[in-house]
XYZ file of C-alpha atoms in Angstrom:
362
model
C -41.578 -14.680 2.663
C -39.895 -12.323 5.062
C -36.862 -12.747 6.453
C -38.271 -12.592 9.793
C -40.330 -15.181 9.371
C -37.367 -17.571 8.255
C -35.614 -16.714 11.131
C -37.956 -18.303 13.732
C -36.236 -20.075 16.580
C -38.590 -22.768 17.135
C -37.655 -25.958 15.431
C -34.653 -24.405 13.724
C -32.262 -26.717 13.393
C -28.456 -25.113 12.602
C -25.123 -26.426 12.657
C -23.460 -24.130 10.770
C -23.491 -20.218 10.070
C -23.685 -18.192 7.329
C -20.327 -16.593 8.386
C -19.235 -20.553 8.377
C -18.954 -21.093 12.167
C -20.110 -24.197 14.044
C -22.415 -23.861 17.025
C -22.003 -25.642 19.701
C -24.077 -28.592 18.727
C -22.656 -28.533 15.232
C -19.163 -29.003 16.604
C -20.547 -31.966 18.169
C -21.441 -33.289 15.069
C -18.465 -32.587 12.537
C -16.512 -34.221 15.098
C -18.485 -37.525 14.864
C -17.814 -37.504 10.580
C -15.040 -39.105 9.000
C -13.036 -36.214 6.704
C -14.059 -38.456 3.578
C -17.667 -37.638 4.198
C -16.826 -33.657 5.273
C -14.987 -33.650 1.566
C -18.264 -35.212 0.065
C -19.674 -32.446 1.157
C -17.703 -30.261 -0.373
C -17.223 -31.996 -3.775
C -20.757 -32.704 -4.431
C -22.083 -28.951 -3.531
C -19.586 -27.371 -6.104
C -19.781 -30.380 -8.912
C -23.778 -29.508 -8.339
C -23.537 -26.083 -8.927
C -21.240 -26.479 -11.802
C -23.633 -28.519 -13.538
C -26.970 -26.236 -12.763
C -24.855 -22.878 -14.187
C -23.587 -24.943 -17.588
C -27.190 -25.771 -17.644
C -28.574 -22.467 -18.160
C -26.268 -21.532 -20.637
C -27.769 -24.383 -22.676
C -30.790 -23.806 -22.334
C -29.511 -20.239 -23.371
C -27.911 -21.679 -26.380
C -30.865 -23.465 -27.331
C -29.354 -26.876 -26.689
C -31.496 -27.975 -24.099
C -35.269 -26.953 -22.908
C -36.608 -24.792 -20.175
C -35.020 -25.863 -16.846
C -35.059 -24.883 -13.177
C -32.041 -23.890 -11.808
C -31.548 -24.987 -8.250
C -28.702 -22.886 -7.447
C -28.847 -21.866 -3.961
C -30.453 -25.370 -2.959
C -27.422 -27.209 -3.122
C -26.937 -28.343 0.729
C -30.543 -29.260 1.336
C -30.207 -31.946 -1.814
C -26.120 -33.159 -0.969
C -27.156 -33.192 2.827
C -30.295 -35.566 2.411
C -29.295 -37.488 -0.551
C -26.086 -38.496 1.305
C -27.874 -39.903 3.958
C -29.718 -42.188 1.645
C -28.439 -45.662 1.019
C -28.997 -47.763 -2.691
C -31.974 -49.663 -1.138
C -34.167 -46.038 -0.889
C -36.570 -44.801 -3.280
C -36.454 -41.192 -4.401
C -39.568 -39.580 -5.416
C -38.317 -36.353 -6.755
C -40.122 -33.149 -8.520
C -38.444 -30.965 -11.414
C -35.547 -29.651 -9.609
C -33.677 -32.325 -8.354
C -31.097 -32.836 -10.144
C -28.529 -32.888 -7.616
C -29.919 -35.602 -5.887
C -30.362 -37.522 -9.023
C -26.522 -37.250 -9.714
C -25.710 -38.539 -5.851
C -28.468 -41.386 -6.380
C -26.155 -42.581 -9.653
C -28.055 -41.224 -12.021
C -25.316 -40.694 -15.464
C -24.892 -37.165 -16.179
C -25.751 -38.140 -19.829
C -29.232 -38.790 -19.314
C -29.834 -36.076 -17.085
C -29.142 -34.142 -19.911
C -31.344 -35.679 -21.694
C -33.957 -34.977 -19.426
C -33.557 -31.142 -20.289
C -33.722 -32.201 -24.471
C -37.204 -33.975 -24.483
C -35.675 -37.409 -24.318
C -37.526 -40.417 -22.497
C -34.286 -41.775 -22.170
C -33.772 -39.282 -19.557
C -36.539 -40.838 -17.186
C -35.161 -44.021 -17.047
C -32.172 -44.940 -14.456
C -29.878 -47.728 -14.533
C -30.249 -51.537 -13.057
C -30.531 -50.735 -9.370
C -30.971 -47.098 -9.016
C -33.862 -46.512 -7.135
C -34.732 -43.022 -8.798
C -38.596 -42.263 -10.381
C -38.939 -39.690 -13.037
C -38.968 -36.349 -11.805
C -42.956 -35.183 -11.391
C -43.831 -32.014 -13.042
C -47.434 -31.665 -11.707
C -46.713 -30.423 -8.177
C -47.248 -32.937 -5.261
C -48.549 -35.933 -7.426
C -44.739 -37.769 -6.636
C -46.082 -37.676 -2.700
C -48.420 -40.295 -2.349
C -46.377 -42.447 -4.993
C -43.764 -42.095 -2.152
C -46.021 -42.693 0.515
C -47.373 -45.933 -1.047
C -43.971 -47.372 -2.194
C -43.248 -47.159 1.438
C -46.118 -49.118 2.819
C -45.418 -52.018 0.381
C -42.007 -51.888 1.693
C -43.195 -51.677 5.425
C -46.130 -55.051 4.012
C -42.238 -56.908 2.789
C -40.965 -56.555 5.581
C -37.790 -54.440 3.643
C -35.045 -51.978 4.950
C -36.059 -49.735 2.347
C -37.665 -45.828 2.968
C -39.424 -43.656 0.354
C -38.279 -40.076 0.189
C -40.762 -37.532 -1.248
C -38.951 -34.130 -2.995
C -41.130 -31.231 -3.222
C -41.285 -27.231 -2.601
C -43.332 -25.371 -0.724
C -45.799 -24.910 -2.767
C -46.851 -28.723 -3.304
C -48.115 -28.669 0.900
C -51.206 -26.499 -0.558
C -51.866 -29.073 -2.544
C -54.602 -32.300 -1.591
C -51.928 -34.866 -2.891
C -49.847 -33.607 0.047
C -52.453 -33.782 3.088
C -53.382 -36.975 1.658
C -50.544 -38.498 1.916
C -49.349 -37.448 5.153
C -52.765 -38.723 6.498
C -52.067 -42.373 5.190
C -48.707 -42.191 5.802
C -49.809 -41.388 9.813
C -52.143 -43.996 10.574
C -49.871 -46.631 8.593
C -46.829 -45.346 10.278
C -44.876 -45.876 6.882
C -41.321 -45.662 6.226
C -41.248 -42.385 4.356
C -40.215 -38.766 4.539
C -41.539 -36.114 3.037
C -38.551 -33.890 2.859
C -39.944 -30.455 1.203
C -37.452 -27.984 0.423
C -39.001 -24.605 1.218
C -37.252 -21.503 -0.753
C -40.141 -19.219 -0.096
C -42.269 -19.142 -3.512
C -44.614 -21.179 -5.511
C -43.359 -19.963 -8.585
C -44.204 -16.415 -7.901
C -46.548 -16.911 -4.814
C -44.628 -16.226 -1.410
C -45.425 -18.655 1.121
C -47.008 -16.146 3.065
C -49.855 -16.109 0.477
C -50.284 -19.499 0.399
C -50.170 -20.938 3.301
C -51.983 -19.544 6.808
C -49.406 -22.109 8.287
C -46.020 -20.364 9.688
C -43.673 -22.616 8.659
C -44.378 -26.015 6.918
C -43.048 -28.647 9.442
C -46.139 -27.777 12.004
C -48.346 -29.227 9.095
C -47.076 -32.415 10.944
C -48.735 -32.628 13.786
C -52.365 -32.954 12.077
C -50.920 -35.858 11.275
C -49.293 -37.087 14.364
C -45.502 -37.344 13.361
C -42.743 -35.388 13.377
C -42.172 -32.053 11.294
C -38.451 -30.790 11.443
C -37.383 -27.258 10.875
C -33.973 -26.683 9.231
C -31.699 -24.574 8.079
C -31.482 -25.930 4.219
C -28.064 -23.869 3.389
C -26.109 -25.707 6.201
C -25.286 -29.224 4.852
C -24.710 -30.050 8.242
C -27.698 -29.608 9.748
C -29.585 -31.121 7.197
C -27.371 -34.207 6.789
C -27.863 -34.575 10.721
C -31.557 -34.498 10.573
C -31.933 -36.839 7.540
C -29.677 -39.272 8.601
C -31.793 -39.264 11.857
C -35.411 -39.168 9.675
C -33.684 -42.416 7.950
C -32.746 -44.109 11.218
C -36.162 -43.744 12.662
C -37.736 -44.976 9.821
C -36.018 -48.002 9.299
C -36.400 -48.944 12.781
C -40.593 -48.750 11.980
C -41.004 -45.669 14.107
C -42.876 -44.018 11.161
C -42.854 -40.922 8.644
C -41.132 -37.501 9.225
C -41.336 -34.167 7.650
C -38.551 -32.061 7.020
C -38.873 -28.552 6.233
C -35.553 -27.490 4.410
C -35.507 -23.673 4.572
C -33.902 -22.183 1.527
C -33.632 -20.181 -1.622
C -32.956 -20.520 -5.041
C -31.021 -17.559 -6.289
C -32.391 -17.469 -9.506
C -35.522 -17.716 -11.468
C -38.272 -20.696 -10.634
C -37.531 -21.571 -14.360
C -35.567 -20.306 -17.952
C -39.143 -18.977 -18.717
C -39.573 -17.013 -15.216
C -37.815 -13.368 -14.340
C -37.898 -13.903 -10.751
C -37.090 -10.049 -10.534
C -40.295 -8.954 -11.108
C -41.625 -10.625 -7.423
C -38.694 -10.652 -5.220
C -37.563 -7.705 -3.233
C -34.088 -7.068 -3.801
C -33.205 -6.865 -0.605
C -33.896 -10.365 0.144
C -32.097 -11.844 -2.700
C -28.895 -9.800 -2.029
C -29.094 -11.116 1.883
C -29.715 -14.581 0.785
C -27.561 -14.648 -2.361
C -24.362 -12.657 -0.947
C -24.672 -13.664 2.569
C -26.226 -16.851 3.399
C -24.690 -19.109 -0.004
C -24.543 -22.859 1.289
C -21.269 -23.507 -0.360
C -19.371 -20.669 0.509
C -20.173 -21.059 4.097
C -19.071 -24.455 4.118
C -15.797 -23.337 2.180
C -15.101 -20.840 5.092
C -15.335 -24.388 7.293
C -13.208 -26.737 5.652
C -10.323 -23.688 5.135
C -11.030 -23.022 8.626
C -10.576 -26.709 9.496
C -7.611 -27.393 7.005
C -9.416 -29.705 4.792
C -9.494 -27.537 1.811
C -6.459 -25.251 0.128
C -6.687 -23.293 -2.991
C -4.773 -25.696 -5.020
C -7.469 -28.042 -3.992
C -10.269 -26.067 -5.385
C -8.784 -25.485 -8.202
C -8.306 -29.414 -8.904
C -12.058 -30.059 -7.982
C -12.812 -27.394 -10.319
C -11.141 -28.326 -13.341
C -12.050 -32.373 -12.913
C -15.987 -31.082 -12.599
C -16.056 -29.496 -15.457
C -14.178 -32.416 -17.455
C -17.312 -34.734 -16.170
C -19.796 -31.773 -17.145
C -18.418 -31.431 -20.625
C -18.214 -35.104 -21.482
C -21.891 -35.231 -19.687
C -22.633 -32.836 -22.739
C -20.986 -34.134 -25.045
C -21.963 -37.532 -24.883
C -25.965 -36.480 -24.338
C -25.779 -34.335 -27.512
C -23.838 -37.105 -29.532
C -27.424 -39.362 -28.756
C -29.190 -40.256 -31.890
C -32.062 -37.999 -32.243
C -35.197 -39.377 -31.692
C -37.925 -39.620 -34.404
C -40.388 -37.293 -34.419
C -43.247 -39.618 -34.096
C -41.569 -40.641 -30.744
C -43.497 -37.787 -29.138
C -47.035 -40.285 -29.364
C -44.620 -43.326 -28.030
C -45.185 -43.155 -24.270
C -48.392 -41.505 -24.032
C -51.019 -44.440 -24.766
C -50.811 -48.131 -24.800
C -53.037 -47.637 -28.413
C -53.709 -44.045 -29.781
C -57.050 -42.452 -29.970
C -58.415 -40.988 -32.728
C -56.968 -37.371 -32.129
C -53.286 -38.723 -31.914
C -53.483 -41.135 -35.344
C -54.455 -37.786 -36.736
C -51.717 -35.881 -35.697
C -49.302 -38.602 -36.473
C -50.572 -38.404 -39.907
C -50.399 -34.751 -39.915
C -46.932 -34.938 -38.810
C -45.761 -37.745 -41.717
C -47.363 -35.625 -43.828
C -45.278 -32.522 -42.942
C -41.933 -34.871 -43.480
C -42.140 -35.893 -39.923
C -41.846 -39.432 -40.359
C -37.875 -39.588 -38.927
C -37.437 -42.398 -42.055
């Protein structure tokens, strides 16, 4: 995607600059925020990133399985996840991860995502979290539908849909912003766009300029964004929740960003991006270090401060580790476990194949 085409005016919705300056609206709003939740901010973008860089160098290691980094992405998940409350569903895709740690998911597990575990899919008592989907867009109208029965109940509750750019090509996507329209549920559809399907820019998939006009085929709301200002997107979640709850309806929220590295361990993102995008987007437009420049600016964050974060983050991150790779391994015939209620024909054989190779796990 080209710069130029990020940078549209319409429906761009910024608080914050990459230089980490407030506009005039955005002053607005940091004033209205207690300094707890301006810290949140802060902590959860860098504890975030922590996590996503120790998790390459797993997968690296061999300790976990292919992952995708979200690097880069870590205001548009802080921002909207903190303007969820326990009583929301999340609906997320494969790169979520930060939002799963805000929803109260245990670092543990999430770990054990990345190994293969099943464990890894399944929250605790009260967390309101679904696996992450894999297939792109299928999470969509699970969202959409968990928010019409909670619309039929007569609940608070919304249904937030995660998903990239690529997933509003998709026929899971237009169908359920259609039902979500003429049902007026209580979802949003919060996609954040970092310009490629993989290696597809959105240019080439997509005759749409930007994804929020999808929207109006379907008669609500589409919001533009700037996805690397935590502000911004905070603000316009917080206001997507509000209007849902008070049974105004869906709303789409186009989070424009980038992840700095590859779509996944297995992808060389080099080979498709020019490099003079990444260097503007990785050295100039990072979402943490802008909002560093704010807080110093502000005098809600020293040095010494940073330093403490730091070191506590990566206590959390190692006993995360730790405590994921101390799990008792699974057996291998666990791989059949959660696929059918009975096996077919095809997987009995491969279970026996598998015994036979001194497989069994007894």
């Amino acid at each position: 995607m080209k710069l130029e085409q990020l940078e549209r005016e319409t429906a761009w919705v910024r608080h914050l600059s990459p230089e980490g300056e407030l506009t005039e609206q955005g002053r607005k709003f940091w004033d209205s925020l207690s300094v707890e939740r301006k810290k949140d901010f802060y902590r959860w973008m860098s504890y975030i990133r922590m996590f996503d860089r120790r998790s390459v160098i797993l997968q690296r290691q061999g300790r976990i399985g292919t992952y995708a980094p979200l690097e880069g992405q870590e205001a548009a998940q802080v921002g909207s996840a903190l303007a969820l409350g326990k009583e929301d569903w999340i609906f997320p895709s494969y790169r979520e991860h930060g939002v799963a740690m805000i929803a109260g998911m245990p670092l543990p597990q999430i770990f054990l995502y990345w190994m293969g575990r099943v464990e890894g899919c399944k929250p605790p008592e009260g967390v309101r979290l679904l696996p992450p989907s894999v297939p792109i867009a299928t999470q969509i109208p699970h969202a959409v539908g968990a928010a019409w029965a909670s619309k039929l109940k007569k609940e608070r509750s919304v249904a937030v849909a995660y998903f990239g750019d690529g997933a509003t090509s998709e026929g899971d996507f237009h169908e359920a912003c259609n039902f979500a329209g003429v049902f007026k549920v209580p979802a949003i559809l919060f996609c954040q766009n970092n310009g490629y399907a993989i290696s597809v820019p959105f240019s080439r998939q997509s005759a749409s300029e930007t994804v929020a006009q999808k929207a109006a085929a379907y008669n609500f709301p589409g919001i533009r964004v700037d996805g690397n200002d935590v502000l911004a997107v905070y603000d316009v979640m917080t206001q997507a929740v509000e209007r849902a709850r008070a049974g105004q309806g869906p709303t789409l929220i186009e989070a424009v960003t980038y992840r700095k590295g590859n779509h996944t361990t297995a992808d060389d993102a080099t080979r498709y991006r020019p490099e003079q995008e990444v260097t503007e987007w990785v050295e100039r437009r990072d979402p943490l270090e802008r909002y560093v420049k704010l807080m110093k600016a502000e005098g809600l964050l020293t040095d010494e401060e940073m330093a403490e974060w730091e070191e506590e983050c990566k206590e959390r991150v190692d006993r995360g580790i730790r405590e994921a790779e101390a799990s008792v391994p699974a057996p291998p015939p666990h791989l059949f476990a959660h696929v059918y209620a009975e096996p077919g024909a095809n997987e009995l054989r491969q279970i026996k194949e598998l015994e036979e190779m001194g497989g069994s796990g007894k």
